[in-house]
Short mmCIF file of C-alpha atoms in Angstrom, two decimals:
data_model
loop_
_atom_site.label_atom_id
_atom_site.label_comp_id
_atom_site.label_asym_id
_atom_site.label_seq_id
_atom_site.Cartn_x
_atom_site.Cartn_y
_atom_site.Cartn_z
CA MET A 1483 -27.59 6.50 -28.62
CA LYS A 1484 -23.86 5.88 -28.28
CA GLU A 1485 -22.57 3.12 -26.06
CA LYS A 1486 -20.92 4.30 -22.88
CA VAL A 1487 -17.52 3.51 -21.46
CA VAL A 1488 -16.47 4.39 -17.93
CA LEU A 1489 -12.87 5.57 -17.78
CA ALA A 1490 -10.83 5.24 -14.61
CA TYR A 1491 -9.72 8.87 -14.68
CA SER A 1492 -6.91 10.30 -12.60
CA GLY A 1493 -6.34 13.50 -14.54
CA GLY A 1494 -2.81 12.36 -15.27
CA LEU A 1495 -1.21 12.13 -18.67
CA ASP A 1496 -2.23 8.58 -19.57
CA THR A 1497 -5.94 8.89 -18.82
CA THR A 1498 -6.17 12.39 -20.28
CA ALA A 1499 -4.85 11.13 -23.62
CA VAL A 1500 -7.23 8.16 -23.51
CA ILE A 1501 -10.40 10.31 -23.62
CA PRO A 1502 -10.10 11.62 -27.20
CA TRP A 1503 -8.63 8.28 -28.28
CA LEU A 1504 -11.72 6.39 -27.05
CA LYS A 1505 -14.02 8.78 -28.90
CA GLU A 1506 -12.04 8.61 -32.15
CA THR A 1507 -11.42 4.86 -32.07
CA PHE A 1508 -14.74 3.46 -30.79
CA ASP A 1509 -17.15 6.42 -30.96
CA TYR A 1510 -17.93 5.89 -27.30
CA ASP A 1511 -19.64 8.31 -24.96
CA VAL A 1512 -16.85 8.66 -22.38
CA VAL A 1513 -17.89 8.91 -18.73
CA CYS A 1514 -14.93 9.68 -16.50
CA CYS A 1515 -14.79 8.46 -12.95
CA CYS A 1516 -12.16 9.84 -10.61
CA VAL A 1517 -12.16 7.95 -7.34
CA ASN A 1518 -10.93 10.07 -4.45
CA VAL A 1519 -8.83 7.95 -2.11
CA GLY A 1520 -7.07 10.93 -0.59
CA GLN A 1521 -4.94 12.27 -3.42
CA GLY A 1522 -5.56 15.84 -2.28
CA GLU A 1523 -4.82 18.72 -4.62
CA GLU A 1524 -4.42 16.36 -7.57
CA LEU A 1525 -8.20 16.60 -7.93
CA ASP A 1526 -8.07 20.34 -8.59
CA GLY A 1527 -9.15 21.30 -12.09
CA LEU A 1528 -10.16 17.77 -13.11
CA ASP A 1529 -13.66 18.71 -14.25
CA GLU A 1530 -12.40 21.31 -16.70
CA ARG A 1531 -9.63 19.03 -18.00
CA ALA A 1532 -11.97 16.07 -18.47
CA ARG A 1533 -14.52 18.09 -20.43
CA MET A 1534 -11.81 19.83 -22.46
CA SER A 1535 -10.55 16.36 -23.38
CA GLY A 1536 -14.00 15.29 -24.60
CA ALA A 1537 -15.65 13.52 -21.66
CA SER A 1538 -19.42 13.84 -21.41
CA LYS A 1539 -19.50 13.50 -17.64
CA LEU A 1540 -17.13 13.32 -14.69
CA TYR A 1541 -17.81 11.60 -11.39
CA ILE A 1542 -15.56 12.46 -8.45
CA GLU A 1543 -16.37 9.90 -5.78
CA ASP A 1544 -14.87 10.33 -2.30
CA ILE A 1545 -14.35 6.91 -0.74
CA THR A 1546 -11.36 7.82 1.44
CA ASP A 1547 -12.91 6.50 4.64
CA GLU A 1548 -13.90 3.22 3.02
CA PHE A 1549 -10.36 2.89 1.68
CA CYS A 1550 -8.90 3.45 5.15
CA ASP A 1551 -11.33 1.33 7.15
CA ASP A 1552 -11.92 -1.62 4.82
CA PHE A 1553 -8.73 -1.88 2.76
CA ILE A 1554 -5.83 -0.25 4.63
CA MET A 1555 -6.68 -1.42 8.14
CA PRO A 1556 -6.97 -5.15 7.28
CA CYS A 1557 -3.44 -4.93 5.87
CA VAL A 1558 -2.15 -3.02 8.89
CA LYS A 1559 -3.67 -5.58 11.24
CA ALA A 1560 -2.00 -8.37 9.26
CA GLY A 1561 1.33 -6.56 9.02
CA ALA A 1562 1.25 -7.01 5.25
CA VAL A 1563 4.48 -5.75 3.64
CA TYR A 1564 5.56 -6.81 0.16
CA GLU A 1565 9.19 -7.91 -0.19
CA ASN A 1566 9.91 -6.53 3.30
CA LYS A 1567 9.67 -2.92 2.13
CA TYR A 1568 6.57 -1.96 0.14
CA LEU A 1569 3.55 -1.00 2.26
CA LEU A 1570 1.09 -1.69 -0.59
CA GLY A 1571 -0.17 1.86 -1.11
CA THR A 1572 -1.21 1.42 -4.74
CA ALA A 1573 -2.05 -2.27 -4.40
CA MET A 1574 -4.58 -1.61 -1.61
CA ALA A 1575 -6.19 1.30 -3.47
CA ARG A 1576 -6.85 -0.42 -6.79
CA PRO A 1577 -9.55 -2.84 -5.57
CA VAL A 1578 -11.59 -0.15 -3.80
CA ILE A 1579 -11.28 2.04 -6.92
CA THR A 1580 -12.39 -0.88 -9.09
CA LYS A 1581 -15.39 -1.47 -6.84
CA LYS A 1582 -16.52 2.13 -7.39
CA LEU A 1583 -15.86 1.95 -11.16
CA VAL A 1584 -18.14 -1.07 -11.42
CA GLU A 1585 -20.81 0.74 -9.40
CA ILE A 1586 -20.70 3.77 -11.75
CA ALA A 1587 -20.67 1.51 -14.83
CA ARG A 1588 -23.85 -0.16 -13.60
CA LYS A 1589 -25.45 3.21 -12.87
CA GLU A 1590 -24.59 4.57 -16.33
CA GLY A 1591 -25.42 1.36 -18.20
CA ALA A 1592 -21.89 1.26 -19.61
CA VAL A 1593 -20.75 -1.66 -21.73
CA ALA A 1594 -17.07 -1.25 -20.90
CA ILE A 1595 -14.57 0.02 -18.34
CA CYS A 1596 -11.30 1.49 -19.56
CA HIS A 1597 -8.09 1.95 -17.59
CA GLY A 1598 -4.83 3.64 -18.54
CA ALA A 1599 -2.47 1.09 -17.00
CA THR A 1600 0.39 -0.05 -19.18
CA GLY A 1601 0.98 -3.59 -20.40
CA LYS A 1602 4.11 -3.86 -18.28
CA GLY A 1603 2.72 -2.95 -14.87
CA ASN A 1604 0.79 -4.45 -11.99
CA ASP A 1605 -2.22 -2.13 -12.16
CA GLN A 1606 -3.66 -3.72 -15.30
CA ILE A 1607 -3.87 -6.98 -13.34
CA ARG A 1608 -5.40 -5.36 -10.27
CA PHE A 1609 -8.08 -3.48 -12.22
CA GLU A 1610 -9.02 -6.34 -14.47
CA LEU A 1611 -9.10 -9.07 -11.82
CA GLY A 1612 -11.37 -6.83 -9.78
CA ILE A 1613 -13.69 -6.28 -12.74
CA LYS A 1614 -13.75 -10.01 -13.48
CA ALA A 1615 -14.70 -10.72 -9.87
CA LEU A 1616 -17.36 -8.01 -9.56
CA ALA A 1617 -18.74 -7.62 -13.10
CA PRO A 1618 -17.68 -10.46 -15.41
CA ASP A 1619 -20.11 -9.26 -18.09
CA ILE A 1620 -18.47 -5.83 -18.52
CA LYS A 1621 -15.83 -5.48 -21.23
CA VAL A 1622 -12.38 -4.15 -20.35
CA ILE A 1623 -10.47 -1.77 -22.60
CA ALA A 1624 -6.72 -1.48 -22.00
CA PRO A 1625 -5.32 0.92 -24.64
CA TRP A 1626 -1.65 0.29 -23.88
CA ARG A 1627 -2.08 -3.38 -24.82
CA MET A 1628 -3.96 -2.56 -28.04
CA THR A 1629 -0.81 -1.84 -30.02
CA ASP A 1630 -2.51 -2.19 -33.39
CA ILE A 1631 -4.70 0.87 -32.75
CA TRP A 1632 -2.92 2.62 -29.83
CA THR A 1633 0.11 4.07 -31.58
CA MET A 1634 1.60 6.07 -28.70
CA GLU A 1635 4.71 4.45 -27.23
CA SER A 1636 5.93 6.95 -24.64
CA ARG A 1637 4.89 9.78 -22.39
CA GLU A 1638 6.37 12.17 -24.95
CA ASP A 1639 4.02 10.73 -27.58
CA GLU A 1640 1.04 11.21 -25.27
CA ILE A 1641 1.96 14.82 -24.57
CA GLU A 1642 2.19 15.57 -28.29
CA TYR A 1643 -1.14 13.81 -28.89
CA CYS A 1644 -2.84 15.93 -26.21
CA LYS A 1645 -1.36 19.12 -27.62
CA ALA A 1646 -2.65 18.18 -31.09
CA HIS A 1647 -6.14 17.88 -29.59
CA GLY A 1648 -5.96 21.25 -27.86
CA ILE A 1649 -5.58 19.80 -24.38
CA VAL A 1650 -3.55 21.99 -22.01
CA LEU A 1651 -1.49 19.90 -19.57
CA PRO A 1652 -0.09 21.02 -16.20
CA PHE A 1653 3.13 19.04 -16.78
CA ASP A 1654 5.74 18.38 -19.47
CA THR A 1655 8.39 15.82 -20.36
CA THR A 1656 10.99 17.28 -18.01
CA SER A 1657 8.91 16.87 -14.86
CA SER A 1658 6.67 13.96 -15.69
CA TYR A 1659 7.44 11.29 -13.14
CA SER A 1660 4.81 8.59 -13.27
CA ARG A 1661 3.12 9.05 -9.91
CA ASP A 1662 0.28 7.48 -7.99
CA ARG A 1663 -0.97 9.19 -4.86
CA ASN A 1664 -3.53 8.40 -2.22
CA LEU A 1665 -3.89 9.08 1.48
CA TRP A 1666 -1.52 6.24 2.38
CA HIS A 1667 1.39 7.05 0.06
CA ILE A 1668 2.74 8.44 -3.18
CA SER A 1669 4.81 6.41 -5.63
CA HIS A 1670 7.32 7.75 -8.14
CA GLU A 1671 8.62 6.03 -11.27
CA GLY A 1672 10.36 7.20 -14.43
CA LEU A 1673 13.07 9.72 -15.33
CA GLU A 1674 16.32 9.03 -13.41
CA LEU A 1675 14.65 6.27 -11.38
CA GLU A 1676 14.71 4.01 -14.43
CA ASP A 1677 18.46 3.66 -13.92
CA PRO A 1678 19.20 1.87 -10.59
CA SER A 1679 22.76 3.21 -10.66
CA LEU A 1680 21.48 6.77 -10.20
CA GLU A 1681 20.51 8.34 -6.90
CA PRO A 1682 16.97 9.71 -6.81
CA ASN A 1683 16.75 13.46 -7.22
CA TYR A 1684 14.96 13.86 -3.89
CA ASP A 1685 14.89 17.65 -4.01
CA HIS A 1686 12.87 17.42 -7.23
CA LEU A 1687 10.93 14.25 -6.42
CA LEU A 1688 9.53 14.32 -2.87
CA VAL A 1689 5.93 15.44 -2.37
CA MET A 1690 4.77 14.29 1.07
CA SER A 1691 8.13 14.36 2.83
CA GLN A 1692 11.52 15.91 3.16
CA THR A 1693 14.77 14.00 3.35
CA PRO A 1694 16.08 12.96 6.78
CA GLN A 1695 19.04 15.28 6.20
CA ASN A 1696 16.66 18.25 6.00
CA ALA A 1697 14.45 17.13 8.88
CA PRO A 1698 14.51 18.96 12.23
CA ASP A 1699 17.47 18.38 14.53
CA GLU A 1700 15.15 17.78 17.50
CA THR A 1701 13.24 14.59 18.26
CA GLU A 1702 9.45 14.68 18.50
CA GLU A 1703 7.63 12.28 20.81
CA ILE A 1704 4.18 11.07 19.86
CA SER A 1705 1.67 8.61 21.30
CA ILE A 1706 -0.86 6.44 19.49
CA THR A 1707 -3.59 4.37 21.14
CA PHE A 1708 -5.26 1.31 19.64
CA GLU A 1709 -8.44 -0.61 20.40
CA ALA A 1710 -8.68 -4.12 18.98
CA GLY A 1711 -5.95 -3.30 16.47
CA VAL A 1712 -7.54 -0.06 15.24
CA PRO A 1713 -5.85 3.30 15.95
CA LYS A 1714 -8.05 5.62 18.00
CA THR A 1715 -5.98 8.61 19.12
CA VAL A 1716 -2.81 10.51 18.28
CA ASN A 1717 -1.32 12.54 21.13
CA GLY A 1718 -4.52 12.10 23.10
CA VAL A 1719 -6.84 13.43 20.38
CA GLU A 1720 -9.47 10.96 19.19
CA MET A 1721 -9.87 10.77 15.41
CA LYS A 1722 -11.24 8.50 12.71
CA VAL A 1723 -8.69 6.36 10.89
CA SER A 1724 -8.40 8.63 7.86
CA ASP A 1725 -7.66 11.66 10.03
CA ILE A 1726 -5.12 9.68 12.04
CA ILE A 1727 -3.31 8.82 8.81
CA ARG A 1728 -3.42 12.50 7.76
CA LYS A 1729 -1.93 13.56 11.10
CA LEU A 1730 0.78 10.91 10.94
CA ASN A 1731 1.54 11.92 7.35
CA GLU A 1732 2.15 15.44 8.58
CA LEU A 1733 4.42 14.28 11.41
CA GLY A 1734 6.21 11.63 9.37
CA GLY A 1735 6.79 13.92 6.41
CA LYS A 1736 8.25 16.57 8.70
CA HIS A 1737 10.80 14.09 10.06
CA GLY A 1738 11.69 12.31 6.83
CA ILE A 1739 9.96 9.04 7.81
CA GLY A 1740 8.99 6.34 5.31
CA ILE A 1741 10.99 7.14 2.16
CA CYS A 1742 11.67 3.86 0.38
CA ASP A 1743 13.83 3.35 -2.73
CA ILE A 1744 13.11 -0.19 -3.93
CA VAL A 1745 13.67 -2.47 -6.90
CA GLU A 1746 10.66 -4.77 -6.67
CA ASN A 1747 9.50 -7.83 -8.57
CA ARG A 1748 6.36 -7.07 -10.56
CA VAL A 1749 3.71 -9.71 -11.14
CA VAL A 1750 4.47 -9.79 -14.88
CA GLY A 1751 8.02 -10.96 -14.17
CA MET A 1752 10.21 -7.90 -14.54
CA LYS A 1753 11.99 -5.86 -11.91
CA SER A 1754 10.90 -2.26 -11.42
CA ARG A 1755 12.55 0.57 -9.51
CA GLY A 1756 10.50 3.15 -7.71
CA VAL A 1757 10.50 5.48 -4.74
CA TYR A 1758 7.63 5.39 -2.27
CA GLU A 1759 6.74 7.99 0.33
CA THR A 1760 4.63 6.49 3.11
CA PRO A 1761 5.25 8.74 6.12
CA GLY A 1762 2.11 8.13 8.18
CA GLY A 1763 1.72 4.52 7.13
CA THR A 1764 5.26 3.69 8.20
CA ILE A 1765 4.63 5.15 11.65
CA LEU A 1766 1.26 3.40 12.00
CA MET A 1767 2.67 0.02 10.97
CA ALA A 1768 5.60 0.39 13.39
CA ALA A 1769 3.31 1.38 16.26
CA HIS A 1770 0.95 -1.52 15.63
CA GLU A 1771 3.82 -3.99 15.48
CA GLN A 1772 5.28 -2.55 18.67
CA LEU A 1773 1.99 -3.08 20.50
CA GLU A 1774 1.60 -6.64 19.21
CA GLU A 1775 5.06 -7.54 20.57
CA ILE A 1776 3.81 -7.41 24.15
CA ILE A 1777 0.33 -8.87 23.52
CA LEU A 1778 0.51 -11.78 21.07
CA ASP A 1779 1.96 -15.10 22.21
CA ARG A 1780 4.94 -16.56 20.39
CA PRO A 1781 3.21 -19.13 18.11
CA THR A 1782 0.45 -16.69 17.12
CA LEU A 1783 2.95 -13.95 16.34
CA SER A 1784 5.05 -16.38 14.29
CA ALA A 1785 2.04 -17.60 12.30
CA LYS A 1786 0.83 -14.04 11.84
CA LYS A 1787 4.13 -13.00 10.24
CA GLU A 1788 3.71 -15.77 7.67
CA ILE A 1789 0.09 -14.78 7.06
CA GLY A 1790 1.08 -11.12 6.68
CA SER A 1791 3.70 -11.97 4.07
CA LYS A 1792 1.25 -14.14 2.16
CA LEU A 1793 -1.46 -11.48 2.30
CA ALA A 1794 0.98 -8.89 0.96
CA SER A 1795 1.65 -11.08 -2.08
CA VAL A 1796 -2.05 -11.77 -2.64
CA VAL A 1797 -2.93 -8.05 -2.48
CA TYR A 1798 0.07 -7.06 -4.62
CA GLU A 1799 -0.98 -9.61 -7.24
CA GLY A 1800 -4.49 -8.16 -7.57
CA LYS A 1801 -6.37 -10.95 -5.78
CA TRP A 1802 -8.24 -8.78 -3.29
CA PHE A 1803 -11.64 -10.17 -4.27
CA SER A 1804 -10.61 -13.78 -3.67
CA PRO A 1805 -11.53 -16.35 -1.01
CA LEU A 1806 -7.87 -16.59 -0.03
CA ARG A 1807 -7.62 -12.87 0.72
CA GLU A 1808 -10.78 -13.07 2.81
CA ALA A 1809 -9.45 -16.07 4.74
CA LEU A 1810 -6.07 -14.46 5.41
CA CYS A 1811 -7.73 -11.27 6.66
CA ALA A 1812 -10.09 -13.33 8.84
CA PHE A 1813 -7.10 -14.93 10.53
CA ALA A 1814 -5.43 -11.57 11.08
CA GLU A 1815 -8.66 -10.09 12.44
CA SER A 1816 -8.97 -12.94 14.95
CA THR A 1817 -5.58 -11.99 16.42
CA GLN A 1818 -6.60 -8.39 17.09
CA LYS A 1819 -9.14 -8.88 19.89
CA TYR A 1820 -6.69 -7.84 22.59
CA VAL A 1821 -4.41 -5.52 20.60
CA THR A 1822 -5.34 -2.56 22.75
CA GLY A 1823 -3.02 -0.11 24.41
CA GLU A 1824 -0.75 2.90 24.00
CA VAL A 1825 2.45 3.19 22.00
CA LYS A 1826 4.95 5.99 22.45
CA LEU A 1827 7.46 6.79 19.72
CA LYS A 1828 10.17 9.33 19.00
CA LEU A 1829 10.61 10.62 15.46
CA TYR A 1830 14.06 11.77 14.45
CA LYS A 1831 15.60 12.22 10.99
CA GLY A 1832 13.98 9.25 9.29
CA ASN A 1833 14.02 7.06 12.40
CA ILE A 1834 11.18 5.71 14.53
CA ILE A 1835 12.45 5.09 18.05
CA LYS A 1836 10.52 3.18 20.69
CA ALA A 1837 9.62 5.24 23.74
CA GLY A 1838 7.42 2.84 25.72
CA THR A 1839 4.40 0.53 25.28
CA THR A 1840 1.53 -0.26 27.66
CA SER A 1841 -1.50 -2.52 27.41
CA PRO A 1842 -3.96 -4.06 29.87
CA TYR A 1843 -3.46 -7.30 27.92
CA SER A 1844 0.33 -7.30 27.95
CA LEU A 1845 1.86 -10.77 28.36
CA TYR A 1846 5.12 -9.24 29.53
CA SER A 1847 5.78 -10.02 33.19
CA GLU A 1848 8.59 -8.17 34.88
CA GLU A 1849 8.67 -10.87 37.55
CA LEU A 1850 9.14 -13.58 34.94
CA ALA A 1851 11.60 -11.65 32.80
CA SER A 1852 13.87 -10.65 35.67
CA PHE A 1853 16.77 -12.77 36.87
CA LYS A 1854 15.07 -13.38 40.20
CA THR A 1855 13.51 -16.73 41.06
CA GLY A 1856 9.79 -16.34 41.68
CA GLU A 1857 6.72 -18.50 42.18
CA LEU A 1858 5.94 -18.72 38.46
CA TYR A 1859 9.38 -19.81 37.32
CA ASP A 1860 11.92 -22.16 38.86
CA HIS A 1861 15.32 -22.09 37.15
CA ASN A 1862 15.66 -25.83 37.78
CA ASP A 1863 12.65 -26.54 35.55
CA ALA A 1864 14.74 -25.52 32.56
CA THR A 1865 16.93 -28.63 32.93
CA GLY A 1866 14.14 -31.04 32.04
CA PHE A 1867 12.81 -28.73 29.35
CA ILE A 1868 16.19 -28.51 27.61
CA THR A 1869 16.60 -32.29 27.83
CA LEU A 1870 13.32 -32.89 26.02
CA TRP A 1871 13.62 -29.93 23.63
CA GLY A 1872 17.08 -31.05 22.53
CA LEU A 1873 16.27 -34.77 22.38
CA PRO A 1874 16.04 -34.98 18.55
CA GLU A 1875 19.46 -33.34 18.14
CA LYS A 1876 21.01 -35.61 20.77
CA VAL A 1877 19.55 -38.80 19.27
CA ARG A 1878 20.78 -37.81 15.79
CA ALA A 1879 24.26 -37.03 17.06
CA MET A 1880 24.42 -40.36 18.93
CA LYS A 1881 23.33 -42.25 15.80
CA LEU A 1882 25.93 -40.47 13.63
CA GLN A 1883 28.59 -41.22 16.20
CA GLU A 1884 27.53 -44.88 16.33
CA VAL A 1885 27.78 -45.22 12.53
CA LYS A 1886 31.16 -43.47 12.46
CA ASN A 1887 32.60 -45.82 15.10
CA LYS A 1888 31.57 -49.02 13.31
#
């Protein structure tokens, strides 16, 4: 009986070309596993394509709710954003996909897991660190790093290889952006994006959204409610998290929300340019942050921003299954106990505009914030506070003046 390898299969160009290559190179029985994290119509026709490419079996595993509840929401609660722009769509999905790959590998008795990530990207790190953490005994095959036996060097080479093996592809070299899609976002790399001096061809590129210029000329007001940091309703309709993200994707895409053109720093050391569409995620993150503004006290909010930035780096770097990630998420979770309330927003041509926030746990006091003197605040108390708060600066200035006058 042939040894089995489980292939992380997306149906895209890279993993389609890998199937016949694995059979020819290692004589493996190739079991494909496509993990559904909300990529929608991209799953259409995968079974036929996988078998046509030589796979013996295809699993399509829907873990969208697990992805949303256990991977997206911890990052939303923490406010995790990489390099102030990237909302971690791919980085959050890779560990939950890896978890399912390991589960299928155990079920099939596979000796190896193969992924189609290149040797230049972040995904190779995310897949392989996850496998090391969950199944250190399973071998990893990364074709793009096996340059002695993987002779393809470009997407054009892969397309020709597939054609030579009778594999019909739904794309060609003129339209083959390198894309990764899930419920949270879609990323685009390649073609004109490889030159930072060029403007993205948005009319050809966008999938989930339209540009702000093409968005409606009228604002649309929406409301989102949260309980303990978790979204519960959109416009008064209660939904599970995955459906809330779907609804916000629809609204955000309509109004050109969440299109991000970024040159980011990859883990391997190079800079990479890509365009991300995260319409619903951008709205959800903004709403959650807006609610926290009136609920969290100043030192907690300050510490949480640092934790969120650190968590974003940890997740981006593929360290989801690490004690540090667990500890950072535990801190963020502890801050969410009272993050309950309603957020109102207006969507208009790529903009998210605040339209009011309410919470039973709001720390905002109109009496305190107004210019009136009330029982809780005496303007004269500020004199002593400023004296003590500014004491270090005053002492330093006095010492410098003393030295200067000697």
